[in-house]
XYZ file of C-alpha atoms in Angstrom:
461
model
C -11.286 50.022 -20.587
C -12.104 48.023 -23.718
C -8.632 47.793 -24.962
C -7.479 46.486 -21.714
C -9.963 43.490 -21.682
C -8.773 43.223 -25.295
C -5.557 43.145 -24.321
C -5.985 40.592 -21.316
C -8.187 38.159 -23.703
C -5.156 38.306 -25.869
C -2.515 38.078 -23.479
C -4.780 34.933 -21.870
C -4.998 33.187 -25.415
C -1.216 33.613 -25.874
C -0.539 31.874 -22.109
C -3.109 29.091 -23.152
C -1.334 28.268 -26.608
C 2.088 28.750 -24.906
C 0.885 26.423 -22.112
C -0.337 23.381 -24.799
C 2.627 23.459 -26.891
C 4.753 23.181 -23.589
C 2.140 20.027 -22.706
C 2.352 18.759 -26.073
C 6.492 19.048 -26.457
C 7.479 16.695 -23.539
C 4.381 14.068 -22.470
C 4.970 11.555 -20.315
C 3.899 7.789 -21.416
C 1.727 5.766 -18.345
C 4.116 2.910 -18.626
C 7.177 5.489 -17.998
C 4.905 6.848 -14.821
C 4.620 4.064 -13.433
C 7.984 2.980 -13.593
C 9.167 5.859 -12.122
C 6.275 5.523 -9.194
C 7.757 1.892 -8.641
C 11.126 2.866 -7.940
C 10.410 6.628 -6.253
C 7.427 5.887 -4.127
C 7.995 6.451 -0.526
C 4.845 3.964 0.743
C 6.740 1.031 -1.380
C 10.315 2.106 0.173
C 8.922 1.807 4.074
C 7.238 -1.707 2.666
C 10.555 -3.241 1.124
C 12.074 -1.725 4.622
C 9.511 -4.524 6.440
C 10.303 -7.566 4.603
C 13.584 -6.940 6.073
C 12.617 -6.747 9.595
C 10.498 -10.328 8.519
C 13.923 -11.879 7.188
C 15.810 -11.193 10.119
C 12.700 -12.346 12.305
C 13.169 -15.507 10.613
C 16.968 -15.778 10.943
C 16.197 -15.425 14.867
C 13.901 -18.392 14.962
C 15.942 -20.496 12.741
C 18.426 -19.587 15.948
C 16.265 -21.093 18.520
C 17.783 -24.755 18.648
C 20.406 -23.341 19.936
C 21.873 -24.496 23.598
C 22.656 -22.543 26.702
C 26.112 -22.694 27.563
C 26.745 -20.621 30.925
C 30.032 -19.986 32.582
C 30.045 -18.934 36.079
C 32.575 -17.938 38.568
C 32.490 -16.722 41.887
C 34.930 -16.148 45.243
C 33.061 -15.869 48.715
C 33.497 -14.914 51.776
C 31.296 -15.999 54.587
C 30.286 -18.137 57.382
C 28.687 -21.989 56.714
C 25.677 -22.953 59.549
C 23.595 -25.898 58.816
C 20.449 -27.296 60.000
C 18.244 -30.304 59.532
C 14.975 -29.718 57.622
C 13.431 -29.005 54.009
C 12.854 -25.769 52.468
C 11.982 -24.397 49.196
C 14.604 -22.109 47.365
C 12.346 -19.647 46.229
C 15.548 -18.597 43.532
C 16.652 -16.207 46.482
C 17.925 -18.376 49.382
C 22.062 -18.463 49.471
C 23.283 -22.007 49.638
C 25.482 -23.467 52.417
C 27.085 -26.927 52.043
C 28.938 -28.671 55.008
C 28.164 -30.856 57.767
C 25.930 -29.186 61.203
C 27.762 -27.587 63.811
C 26.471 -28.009 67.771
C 26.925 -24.122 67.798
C 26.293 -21.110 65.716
C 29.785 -20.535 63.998
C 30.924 -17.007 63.295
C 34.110 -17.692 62.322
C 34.721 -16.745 58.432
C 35.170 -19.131 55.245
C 36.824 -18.281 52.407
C 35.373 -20.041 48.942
C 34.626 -20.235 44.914
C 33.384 -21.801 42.803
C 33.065 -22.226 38.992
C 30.813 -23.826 36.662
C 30.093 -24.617 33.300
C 26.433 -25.612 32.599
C 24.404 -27.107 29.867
C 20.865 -27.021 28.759
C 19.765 -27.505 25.462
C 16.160 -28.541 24.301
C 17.068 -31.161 22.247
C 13.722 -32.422 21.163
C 10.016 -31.105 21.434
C 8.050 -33.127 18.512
C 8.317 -30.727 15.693
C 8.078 -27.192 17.852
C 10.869 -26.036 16.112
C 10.092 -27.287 12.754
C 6.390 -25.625 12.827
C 8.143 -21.855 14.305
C 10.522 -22.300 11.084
C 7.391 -22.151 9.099
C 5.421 -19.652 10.456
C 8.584 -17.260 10.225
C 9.070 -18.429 6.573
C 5.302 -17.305 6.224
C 5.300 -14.463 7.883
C 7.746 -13.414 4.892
C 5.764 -14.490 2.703
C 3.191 -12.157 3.901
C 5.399 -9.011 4.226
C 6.568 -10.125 0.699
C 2.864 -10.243 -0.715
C 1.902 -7.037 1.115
C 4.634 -5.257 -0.550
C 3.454 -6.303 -3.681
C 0.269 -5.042 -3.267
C 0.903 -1.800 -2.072
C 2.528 -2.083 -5.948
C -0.494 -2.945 -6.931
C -2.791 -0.177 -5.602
C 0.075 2.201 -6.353
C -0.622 1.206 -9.649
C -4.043 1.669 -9.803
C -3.441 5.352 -8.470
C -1.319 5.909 -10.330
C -3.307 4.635 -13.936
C -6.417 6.836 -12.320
C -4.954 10.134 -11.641
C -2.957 9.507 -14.993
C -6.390 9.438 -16.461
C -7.733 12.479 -14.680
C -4.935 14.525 -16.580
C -6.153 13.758 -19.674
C -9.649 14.450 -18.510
C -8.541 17.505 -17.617
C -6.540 18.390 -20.604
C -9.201 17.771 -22.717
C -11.602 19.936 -20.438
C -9.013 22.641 -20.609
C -8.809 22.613 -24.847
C -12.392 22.117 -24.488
C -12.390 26.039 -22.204
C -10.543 27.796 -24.720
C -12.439 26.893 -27.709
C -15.228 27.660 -25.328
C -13.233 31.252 -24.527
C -12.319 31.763 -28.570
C -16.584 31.513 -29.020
C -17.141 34.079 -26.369
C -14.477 36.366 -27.974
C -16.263 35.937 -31.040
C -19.617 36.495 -29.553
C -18.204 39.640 -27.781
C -16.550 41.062 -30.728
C -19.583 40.611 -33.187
C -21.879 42.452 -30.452
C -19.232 45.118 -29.783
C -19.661 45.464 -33.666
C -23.219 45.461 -33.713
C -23.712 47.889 -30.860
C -21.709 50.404 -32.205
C -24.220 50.505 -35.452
C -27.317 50.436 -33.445
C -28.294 47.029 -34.234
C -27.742 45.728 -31.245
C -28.590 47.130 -27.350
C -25.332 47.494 -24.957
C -26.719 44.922 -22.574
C -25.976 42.620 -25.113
C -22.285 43.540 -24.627
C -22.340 42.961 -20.936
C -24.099 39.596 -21.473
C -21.328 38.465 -23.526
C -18.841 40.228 -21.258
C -20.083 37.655 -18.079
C -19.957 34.561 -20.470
C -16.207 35.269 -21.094
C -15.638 36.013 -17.916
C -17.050 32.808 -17.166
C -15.161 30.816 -19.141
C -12.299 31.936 -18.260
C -13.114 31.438 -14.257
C -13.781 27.674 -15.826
C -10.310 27.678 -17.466
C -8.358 28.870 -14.579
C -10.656 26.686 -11.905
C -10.223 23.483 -14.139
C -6.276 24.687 -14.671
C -5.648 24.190 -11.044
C -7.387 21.155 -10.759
C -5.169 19.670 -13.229
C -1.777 21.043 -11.247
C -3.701 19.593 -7.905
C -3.231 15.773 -9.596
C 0.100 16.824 -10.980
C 1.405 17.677 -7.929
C -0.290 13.675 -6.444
C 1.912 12.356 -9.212
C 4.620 14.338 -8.340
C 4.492 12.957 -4.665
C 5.171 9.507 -5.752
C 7.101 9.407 -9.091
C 9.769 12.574 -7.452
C 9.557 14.159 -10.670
C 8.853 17.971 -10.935
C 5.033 18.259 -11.320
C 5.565 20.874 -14.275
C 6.783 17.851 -15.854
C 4.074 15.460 -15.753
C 2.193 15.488 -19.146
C -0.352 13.200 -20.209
C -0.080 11.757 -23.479
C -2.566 12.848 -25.530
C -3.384 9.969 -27.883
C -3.916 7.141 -24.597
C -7.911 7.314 -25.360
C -7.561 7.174 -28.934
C -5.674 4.428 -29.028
C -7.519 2.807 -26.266
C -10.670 3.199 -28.480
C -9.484 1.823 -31.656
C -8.445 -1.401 -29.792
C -12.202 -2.616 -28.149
C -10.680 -5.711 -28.461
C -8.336 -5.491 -25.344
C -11.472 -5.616 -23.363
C -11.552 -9.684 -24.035
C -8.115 -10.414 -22.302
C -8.577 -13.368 -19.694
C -8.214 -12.574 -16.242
C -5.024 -13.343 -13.696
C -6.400 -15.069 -10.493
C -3.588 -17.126 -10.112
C -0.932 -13.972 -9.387
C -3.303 -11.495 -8.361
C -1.463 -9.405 -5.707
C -4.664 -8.636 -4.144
C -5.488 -12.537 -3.901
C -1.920 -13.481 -3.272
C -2.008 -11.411 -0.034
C -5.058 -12.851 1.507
C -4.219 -16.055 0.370
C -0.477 -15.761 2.458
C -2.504 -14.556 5.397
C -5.084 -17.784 5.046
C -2.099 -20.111 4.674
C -0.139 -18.053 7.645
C -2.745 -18.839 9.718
C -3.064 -22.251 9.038
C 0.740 -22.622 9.954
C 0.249 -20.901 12.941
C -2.584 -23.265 13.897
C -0.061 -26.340 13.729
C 2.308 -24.504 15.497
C 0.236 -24.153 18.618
C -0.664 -27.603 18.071
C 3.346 -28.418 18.837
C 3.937 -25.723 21.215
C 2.769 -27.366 24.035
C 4.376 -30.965 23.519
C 6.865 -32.720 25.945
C 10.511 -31.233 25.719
C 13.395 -34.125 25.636
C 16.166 -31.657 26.922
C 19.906 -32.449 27.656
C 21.228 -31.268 30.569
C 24.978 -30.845 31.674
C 27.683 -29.304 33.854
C 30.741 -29.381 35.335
C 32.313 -27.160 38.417
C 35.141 -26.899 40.746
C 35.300 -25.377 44.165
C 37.601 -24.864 47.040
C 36.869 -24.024 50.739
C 39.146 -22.759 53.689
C 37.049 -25.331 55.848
C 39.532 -28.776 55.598
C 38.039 -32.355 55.481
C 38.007 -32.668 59.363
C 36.469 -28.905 59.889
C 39.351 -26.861 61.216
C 39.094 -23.678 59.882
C 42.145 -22.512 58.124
C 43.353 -18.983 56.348
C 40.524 -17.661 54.662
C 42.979 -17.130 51.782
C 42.909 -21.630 51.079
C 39.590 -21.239 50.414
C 40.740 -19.753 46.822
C 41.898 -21.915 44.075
C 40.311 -25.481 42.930
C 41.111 -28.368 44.696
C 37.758 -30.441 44.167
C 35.931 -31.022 40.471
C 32.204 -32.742 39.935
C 30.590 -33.623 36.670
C 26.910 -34.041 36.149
C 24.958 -35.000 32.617
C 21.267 -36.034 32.420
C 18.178 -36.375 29.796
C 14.951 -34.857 31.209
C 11.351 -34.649 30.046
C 8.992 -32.533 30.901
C 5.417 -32.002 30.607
C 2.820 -29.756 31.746
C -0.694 -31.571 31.889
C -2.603 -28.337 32.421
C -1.105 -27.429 28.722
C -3.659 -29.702 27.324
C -5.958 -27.502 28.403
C -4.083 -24.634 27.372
C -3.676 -25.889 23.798
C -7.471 -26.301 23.065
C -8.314 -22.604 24.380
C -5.286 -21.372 21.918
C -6.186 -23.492 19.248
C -9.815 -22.553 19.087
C -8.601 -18.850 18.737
C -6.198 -19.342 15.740
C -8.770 -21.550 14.026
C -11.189 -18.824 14.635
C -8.087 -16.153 13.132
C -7.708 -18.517 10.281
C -11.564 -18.946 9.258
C -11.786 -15.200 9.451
C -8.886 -14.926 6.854
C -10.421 -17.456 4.703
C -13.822 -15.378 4.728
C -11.044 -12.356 3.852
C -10.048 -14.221 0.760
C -13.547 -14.823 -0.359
C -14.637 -11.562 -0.373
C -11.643 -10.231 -1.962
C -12.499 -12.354 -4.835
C -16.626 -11.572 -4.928
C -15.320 -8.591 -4.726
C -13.088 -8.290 -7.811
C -15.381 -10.654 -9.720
C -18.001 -7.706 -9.397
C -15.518 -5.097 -10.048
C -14.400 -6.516 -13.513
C -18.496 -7.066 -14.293
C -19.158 -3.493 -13.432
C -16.138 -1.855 -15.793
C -17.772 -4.242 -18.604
C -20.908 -2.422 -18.241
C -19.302 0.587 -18.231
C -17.096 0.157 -21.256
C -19.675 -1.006 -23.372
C -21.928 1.919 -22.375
C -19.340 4.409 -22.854
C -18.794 2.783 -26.712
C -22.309 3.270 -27.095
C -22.014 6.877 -26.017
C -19.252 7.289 -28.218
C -21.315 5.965 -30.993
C -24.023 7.745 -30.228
C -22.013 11.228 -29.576
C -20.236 12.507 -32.580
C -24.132 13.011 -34.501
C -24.876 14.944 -30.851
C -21.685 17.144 -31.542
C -22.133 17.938 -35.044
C -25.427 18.929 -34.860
C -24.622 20.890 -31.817
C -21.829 22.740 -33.830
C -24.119 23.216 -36.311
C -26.795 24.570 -34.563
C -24.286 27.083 -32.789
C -23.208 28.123 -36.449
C -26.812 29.056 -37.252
C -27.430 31.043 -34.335
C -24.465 33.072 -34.430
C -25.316 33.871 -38.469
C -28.871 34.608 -37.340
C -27.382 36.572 -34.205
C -25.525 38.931 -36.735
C -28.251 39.362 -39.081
C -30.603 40.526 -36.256
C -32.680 37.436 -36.545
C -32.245 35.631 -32.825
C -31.348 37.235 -29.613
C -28.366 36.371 -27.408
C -30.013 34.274 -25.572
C -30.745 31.718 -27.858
C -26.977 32.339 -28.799
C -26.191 31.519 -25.441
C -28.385 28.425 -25.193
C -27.040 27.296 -28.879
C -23.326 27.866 -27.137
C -23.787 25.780 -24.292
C -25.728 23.229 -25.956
C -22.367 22.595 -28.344
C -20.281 22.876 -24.883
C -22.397 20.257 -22.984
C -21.885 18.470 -26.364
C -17.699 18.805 -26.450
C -17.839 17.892 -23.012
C -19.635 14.589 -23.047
C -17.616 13.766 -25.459
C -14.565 13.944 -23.408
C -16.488 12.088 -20.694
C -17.226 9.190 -22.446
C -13.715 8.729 -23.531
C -12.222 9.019 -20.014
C -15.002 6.814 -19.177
C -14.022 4.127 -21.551
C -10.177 4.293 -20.957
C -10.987 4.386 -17.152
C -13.349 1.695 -17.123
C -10.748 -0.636 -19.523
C -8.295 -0.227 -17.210
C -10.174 -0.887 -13.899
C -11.203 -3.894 -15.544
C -6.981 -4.702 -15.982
C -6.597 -3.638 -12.585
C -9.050 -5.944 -11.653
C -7.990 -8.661 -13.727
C -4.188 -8.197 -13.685
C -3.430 -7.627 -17.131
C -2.146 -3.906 -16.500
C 0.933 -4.700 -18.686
C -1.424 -6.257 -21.722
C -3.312 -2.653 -22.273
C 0.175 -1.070 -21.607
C 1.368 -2.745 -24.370
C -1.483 -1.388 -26.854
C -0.574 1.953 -26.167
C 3.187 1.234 -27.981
């Protein structure tokens, strides 16, 4: 039974070193990841899909000046009875010209008619102008949205980037952590079989390695779960995605990134809500022109023929086919609505209200980052005090462990003071790691924050 656990601890230790040199062979740099997640991602492919639809929005309303020109034609067949008195068309009443008859007239008529008509809004006081600008804006919104959808991409992107090296440090951390139990367990195995040592010992050290390695393989599938979120928007295999190793390092060595000046002026996050403010504003004076007078232009021109003659003798019903009289009729109208007035305030007064909530928007957006970039400047400097503070933790920690396990093999100490002098220099390794994801994650929230994602890109060259 031994040799099998020996065998499986060595088997494991082979699959861990096989596992960093295959890490360590091909990493991955951020600034390649996030190229990758800029051209692959499908959440940024759908966006770019709806500045599109917004282009062609605006090509319609840059259409809208257009005229009506209708052409009409019909051939009737039917009888023509007129009386005296008014009436409203209601859109569904058939017309009947000619003069009134002393009788009802069954007797057939044979007609058509054609027509050519005109109607083009020629003027409405800058209607047309103001729905040029609010499609134009409406762009610019789709435009800005897309780019921040970049942006957060970005940002997940940078932080599960970071949570693989967290991990990958937490997983070296485990098998050093695995390699002390081993030690522990042979030394006791060792001791045991001279009688120095009781067998519970053995079992003791048995549940710490089994332990550990529970740890590795937990943390180990963490690490493929953000692998496989990477995966999702960069399309490369997730066996693939390595963290480079030497991203804190260099981060560390550099505190000096931490004093770049912020980007309000192209900040996509600001950018958006400031398009949405300035859309609304547009749309405001838009509703201000939508209800103005219309100057329209109105023309047409028709011909007609009837089987009814000039002195009303009803002929073939076949005359009544083919022009033989022509009319012309052109005209400038204005109209105006007075109830619009009304109409316009109760609009307006919602789109003001629409454009001081956007304005509120953009306010809080930039409290918001102002507070954001404060808070990763508290928690870079207190993570470079930790890491000041941490490497005199570790070494004494690594001492200490040293001591016990000498006094452990001499008979001098127990296990469990082995134990507590093992996790001690674990707790130790692993704030360690913590403070330097803490500082690389905190310098780049402040970039996020501040825009300046490509100037701490650039240290890690």
């Amino acid at each position: 039974m031994l040799s099998l656990k020996r065998c499986f601890g060595i088997a494991l230790l082979l699959l861990l070193a096989i596992t960093a040199k295959a890490q360590q062979s091909t990493p991955i740099t951020l600034k390649e990841l996030l190229n990758r997640a800029d051209q692959k991602a499908p959440t940024l492919l759908t966006d770019s899909a709806a500045i599109l639809i917004r282009q062609a929005q605006a090509a319609e309303t840059r259409s809208s000046w257009l005229p009506n020109l209708k052409l009409n034609y019909q051939a009737d067949v039917g009888t023509s009875n007129n009386t005296t008195g008014p009436y409203f068309g209601f859109g569904i009443i058939p017309s009947s010209s000619g003069g009134i008859h002393n009788t009802n007239v069954t007797t057939a008529v044979g007609d058509n008619l054609g027509i050519a008509s005109l109607d083009w809004e020629i003027y409405n006081f800058g209607k047309y102008g103001a729905q040029n600008k609010v499609a134009n804006s409406d762009i610019k919104v789709e435009q800005n949205q897309f780019a921040q959808s970049k942006y957060q991409l970005e940002a997940y992107t940078i932080g599960d980037y970071l949570q693989l090296l967290r991990l990958q440090d937490f997983l070296a951390i485990q098998v050093r952590n695995i390699q002390r139990n081993q030690q522990i367990r042979r030394s006791i195995e060792s001791l045991a079989k001279s009688g120095i040592r009781a067998g519970v010992d053995t079992s003791i050290a048995e549940a710490e390695l089994s332990k550990a390695r529970l740890n590795y393989i937990e943390l180990n599938n963490q690490l493929k779960q953000v692998q496989l979120q990477l995966s999702a928007v960069t399309g490369l295999p997730y066996q693939s995605i390595v963290p480079d190793s030497t991203v804190e390092a260099a981060l560390i060595n550099q505190p000096s990134a931490a004093l770049f000046a912020p980007d309000t002026i192209n900040h996509p996050i600001i950018n958006f809500y400031r398009s949405v403010y300035q859309n609304s504003l547009q749309r405001e004076d838009l509703v201000k022109k939508l209800y103005n007078p219309k100057i329209s232009l109105d023309a047409a021109a028709w011909e007609r023929a009837s089987s009814v003659n000039a002195s009303g003798q009803y002929n073939s019903i076949s005359n009544g086919y083919g022009f033989d009289r022509g009319n012309y009729l052109v005209g400038l109208s204005v109209s105006y609505n007075l109830f619009d007035l009304r109409r316009k305030q109760l609009k307006l007064r919602t789109q003001k209200a629409s454009t001081q909530y956007a304005m509120k928007k953009l306010q809080e957006q930039q409290q918001l980052l102002s507070v954001s970039s404060s808070q990763a400047d508290v928690e870079m400097q207190t993570a470079l005090e930790r890491l000041k503070e941490i490497p005199n933790q570790l070494k004494a920690a690594n001492d200490g462990y040293r001591q016990k396990l000498s006094l452990y093999k001499n008979g001098l100490t127990d296990i469990v003071e082995l134990d507590a002098a093992l996790n001690i220099l674990y707790r130790a390794e692993t704030d360690y790691m913590q403070a330097k994801y803490t500082y690389a994650n905190a310098l780049f929230q402040k970039a996020i924050t501040q825009n300046q994602v490509n100037t701490v890109l650039n240290l890690l060259k």
